[in-house]
Coordinates of C-alpha atoms and ligand atoms in Angstrom, one line a residue:
X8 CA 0.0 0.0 0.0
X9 CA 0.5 3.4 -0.6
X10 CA 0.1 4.7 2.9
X11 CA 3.8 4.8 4.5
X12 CA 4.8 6.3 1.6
X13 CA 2.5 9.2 1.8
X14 CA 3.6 9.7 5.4
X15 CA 7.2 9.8 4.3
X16 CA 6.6 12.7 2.3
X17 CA 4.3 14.4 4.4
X18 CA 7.0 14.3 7.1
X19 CA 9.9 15.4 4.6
X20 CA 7.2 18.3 3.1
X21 CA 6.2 19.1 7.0
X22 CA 8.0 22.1 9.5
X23 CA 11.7 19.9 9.3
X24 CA 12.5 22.3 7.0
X25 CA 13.3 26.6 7.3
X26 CA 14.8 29.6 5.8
X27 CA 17.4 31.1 7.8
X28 CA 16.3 34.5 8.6
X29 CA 19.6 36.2 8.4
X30 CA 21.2 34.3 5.3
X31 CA 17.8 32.7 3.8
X32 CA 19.2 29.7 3.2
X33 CA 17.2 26.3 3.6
X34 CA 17.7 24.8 6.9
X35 CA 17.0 21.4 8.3
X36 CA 16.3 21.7 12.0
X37 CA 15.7 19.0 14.6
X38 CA 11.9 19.4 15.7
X39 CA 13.1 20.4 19.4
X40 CA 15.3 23.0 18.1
X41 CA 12.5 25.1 16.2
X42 CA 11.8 28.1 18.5
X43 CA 8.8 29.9 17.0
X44 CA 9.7 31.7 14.2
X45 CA 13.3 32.3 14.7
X46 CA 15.1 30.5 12.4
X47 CA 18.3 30.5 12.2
X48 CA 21.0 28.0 10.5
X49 CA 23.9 26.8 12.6
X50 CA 26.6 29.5 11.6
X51 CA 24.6 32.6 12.1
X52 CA 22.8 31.0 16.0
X53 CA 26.4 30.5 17.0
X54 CA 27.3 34.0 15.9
X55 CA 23.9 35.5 17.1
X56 CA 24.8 33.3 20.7
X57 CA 28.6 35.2 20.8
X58 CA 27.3 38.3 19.8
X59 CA 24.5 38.3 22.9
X60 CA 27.5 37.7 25.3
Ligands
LIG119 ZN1 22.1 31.8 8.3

């Protein structure tokens, strides 16, 4: 059956996936990562974190 594979790409076409708000680039995120809407990829959070110290 079709069924799995309809969940497979519901879950690939679901909220895994973001735009980096500073570089808009695509970004995968791990589901407990996403904060609302602040998405940011790896490079620019660890810049954003050492620039808020
Ligand atoms: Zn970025």
């Amino acid at each position: 059956m079709g069924y799995w594979l309809l969940l497979e790409s519901l879950i690939l076409l679901s909220s895994d996936y973001g735009y980096c708000l500073e570089c808009d680039r695509p970004v995968q995120f791990a589901r407990l990562e996403i904060r609302s809407e602040l998405f940011l990829c790896i490079d620019c959070q660890s810049r954003k974190e050492l620039a808020d110290r």
